[in-house]
mmCIF file of C-alpha atoms in Angstrom:
data_model
loop_
_atom_site.group_PDB
_atom_site.id
_atom_site.type_symbol
_atom_site.label_atom_id
_atom_site.label_comp_id
_atom_site.label_asym_id
_atom_site.label_seq_id
_atom_site.Cartn_x
_atom_site.Cartn_y
_atom_site.Cartn_z
ATOM 1 C CA MET A 644 0.000 0.000 0.000
ATOM 2 C CA ASP A 645 1.328 3.435 -0.931
ATOM 3 C CA ILE A 646 0.905 5.443 2.260
ATOM 4 C CA GLN A 647 1.602 8.732 0.517
ATOM 5 C CA LYS A 648 -1.228 8.126 -1.983
ATOM 6 C CA VAL A 649 -3.635 7.311 0.851
ATOM 7 C CA LEU A 650 -2.707 10.572 2.579
ATOM 8 C CA GLU A 651 -3.268 12.430 -0.677
ATOM 9 C CA ASN A 652 -6.710 10.800 -0.978
ATOM 10 C CA LEU A 653 -7.451 12.182 2.498
ATOM 11 C CA GLY A 654 -6.842 15.692 1.173
ATOM 12 C CA ILE A 655 -3.193 16.181 2.058
ATOM 13 C CA GLU A 656 -1.165 17.585 -0.821
ATOM 14 C CA GLU A 657 1.667 15.485 -2.260
ATOM 15 C CA LYS A 658 4.509 17.574 -0.845
ATOM 16 C CA GLU A 659 2.779 17.939 2.526
ATOM 17 C CA ALA A 660 2.437 14.150 2.684
ATOM 18 C CA LYS A 661 6.162 13.758 1.925
ATOM 19 C CA VAL A 662 7.029 16.136 4.759
ATOM 20 C CA TYR A 663 4.659 14.461 7.223
ATOM 21 C CA LEU A 664 6.011 10.988 6.425
ATOM 22 C CA ALA A 665 9.596 12.245 6.677
ATOM 23 C CA LEU A 666 8.862 13.720 10.099
ATOM 24 C CA LEU A 667 7.305 10.470 11.268
ATOM 25 C CA SER A 668 10.524 8.644 10.430
ATOM 26 C CA LEU A 669 12.910 11.361 11.647
ATOM 27 C CA GLY A 670 11.094 12.192 14.850
ATOM 28 C CA GLU A 671 12.325 15.773 15.059
ATOM 29 C CA ALA A 672 14.007 17.751 12.297
ATOM 30 C CA THR A 673 15.001 21.191 11.107
ATOM 31 C CA ALA A 674 13.829 22.589 7.777
ATOM 32 C CA THR A 675 17.266 21.810 6.339
ATOM 33 C CA LYS A 676 17.101 18.171 7.434
ATOM 34 C CA LEU A 677 13.562 17.874 6.058
ATOM 35 C CA ALA A 678 14.669 19.347 2.740
ATOM 36 C CA GLU A 679 17.448 16.761 2.502
ATOM 37 C CA LYS A 680 15.122 13.883 3.399
ATOM 38 C CA THR A 681 12.334 14.915 0.996
ATOM 39 C CA ASN A 682 14.456 16.365 -1.837
ATOM 40 C CA LEU A 683 12.370 19.548 -1.661
ATOM 41 C CA ASP A 684 13.605 23.128 -1.425
ATOM 42 C CA ARG A 685 14.422 24.262 2.136
ATOM 43 C CA THR A 686 12.503 27.531 1.764
ATOM 44 C CA LEU A 687 9.429 25.541 0.726
ATOM 45 C CA MET A 688 9.622 23.615 4.020
ATOM 46 C CA TYR A 689 8.283 26.578 5.980
ATOM 47 C CA GLN A 690 5.196 26.871 3.753
ATOM 48 C CA LEU A 691 4.541 23.140 3.910
ATOM 49 C CA THR A 692 5.104 22.837 7.651
ATOM 50 C CA ASN A 693 2.847 25.853 8.276
ATOM 51 C CA LYS A 694 0.035 24.162 6.333
ATOM 52 C CA LEU A 695 0.576 20.963 8.318
ATOM 53 C CA ILE A 696 0.609 22.937 11.573
ATOM 54 C CA GLU A 697 -2.784 24.439 10.612
ATOM 55 C CA ARG A 698 -4.105 20.897 10.084
ATOM 56 C CA GLY A 699 -2.755 19.831 13.476
ATOM 57 C CA LEU A 700 -0.364 17.320 11.930
ATOM 58 C CA VAL A 701 2.926 19.053 12.771
ATOM 59 C CA SER A 702 4.247 21.098 15.658
ATOM 60 C CA TYR A 703 7.574 22.724 16.408
ATOM 61 C CA ILE A 704 9.795 23.831 19.229
ATOM 62 C CA ILE A 705 12.616 26.343 19.144
ATOM 63 C CA LYS A 706 16.072 25.331 20.377
ATOM 64 C CA ASN A 707 18.936 27.805 20.093
ATOM 65 C CA ASN A 708 16.855 29.988 17.745
ATOM 66 C CA VAL A 709 16.256 27.047 15.360
ATOM 67 C CA ARG A 710 12.834 25.497 14.678
ATOM 68 C CA TYR A 711 12.628 21.763 15.149
ATOM 69 C CA PHE A 712 9.529 20.230 13.613
ATOM 70 C CA SER A 713 7.847 17.005 14.666
ATOM 71 C CA ALA A 714 4.865 15.044 13.377
ATOM 72 C CA ALA A 715 1.693 14.655 15.391
ATOM 73 C CA ASP A 716 0.470 11.203 16.317
ATOM 74 C CA PRO A 717 -1.016 9.521 13.217
ATOM 75 C CA GLU A 718 -4.261 9.049 15.186
ATOM 76 C CA THR A 719 -4.749 12.781 14.620
ATOM 77 C CA LEU A 720 -5.595 11.937 11.000
ATOM 78 C CA LEU A 721 -8.419 9.685 12.130
ATOM 79 C CA LYS A 722 -9.663 12.261 14.633
ATOM 80 C CA ASN A 723 -9.747 14.916 11.894
ATOM 81 C CA MET A 724 -11.727 12.602 9.608
ATOM 82 C CA GLN A 725 -14.207 11.791 12.383
ATOM 83 C CA GLU A 726 -14.752 15.505 13.044
ATOM 84 C CA LYS A 727 -15.437 16.088 9.341
ATOM 85 C CA GLU A 728 -17.885 13.188 9.315
ATOM 86 C CA GLN A 729 -19.727 14.633 12.314
ATOM 87 C CA GLU A 730 -20.002 18.012 10.570
ATOM 88 C CA LEU A 731 -21.427 16.324 7.483
ATOM 89 C CA GLN A 732 -23.909 14.312 9.581
ATOM 90 C CA LYS A 733 -25.224 17.575 11.071
ATOM 91 C CA LEU A 734 -25.533 19.116 7.625
ATOM 92 C CA LEU A 735 -27.103 16.088 5.948
ATOM 93 C CA PRO A 736 -30.768 16.820 6.881
ATOM 94 C CA GLU A 737 -30.526 20.324 5.380
ATOM 95 C CA LEU A 738 -28.893 18.962 2.227
ATOM 96 C CA LYS A 739 -31.629 16.344 1.863
ATOM 97 C CA ALA A 740 -34.292 19.013 2.344
ATOM 98 C CA ARG A 741 -32.830 20.966 -0.559
ATOM 99 C CA GLN A 742 -32.776 17.907 -2.807
#
């Protein structure tokens, strides 16, 4: 099974999925280390990690004025999907009424 493709099917962009998977394997990493691991531009790392932070999939700490990123527990993905499902369940009666 291609984990990256599954993440993309869940709405995570290709490069974001690469970064998230790299962080899962690295544990904690700087933007430079992530760029090396993913073969993506270092300056792009900040955009990608910020998007992942907004989704709750990445966090960071600062050590010696350097950001160290880490991946959230993969169960966060399931929690996010369950929240979306609950929102849709609430909206479903109104959608059916409009049908």
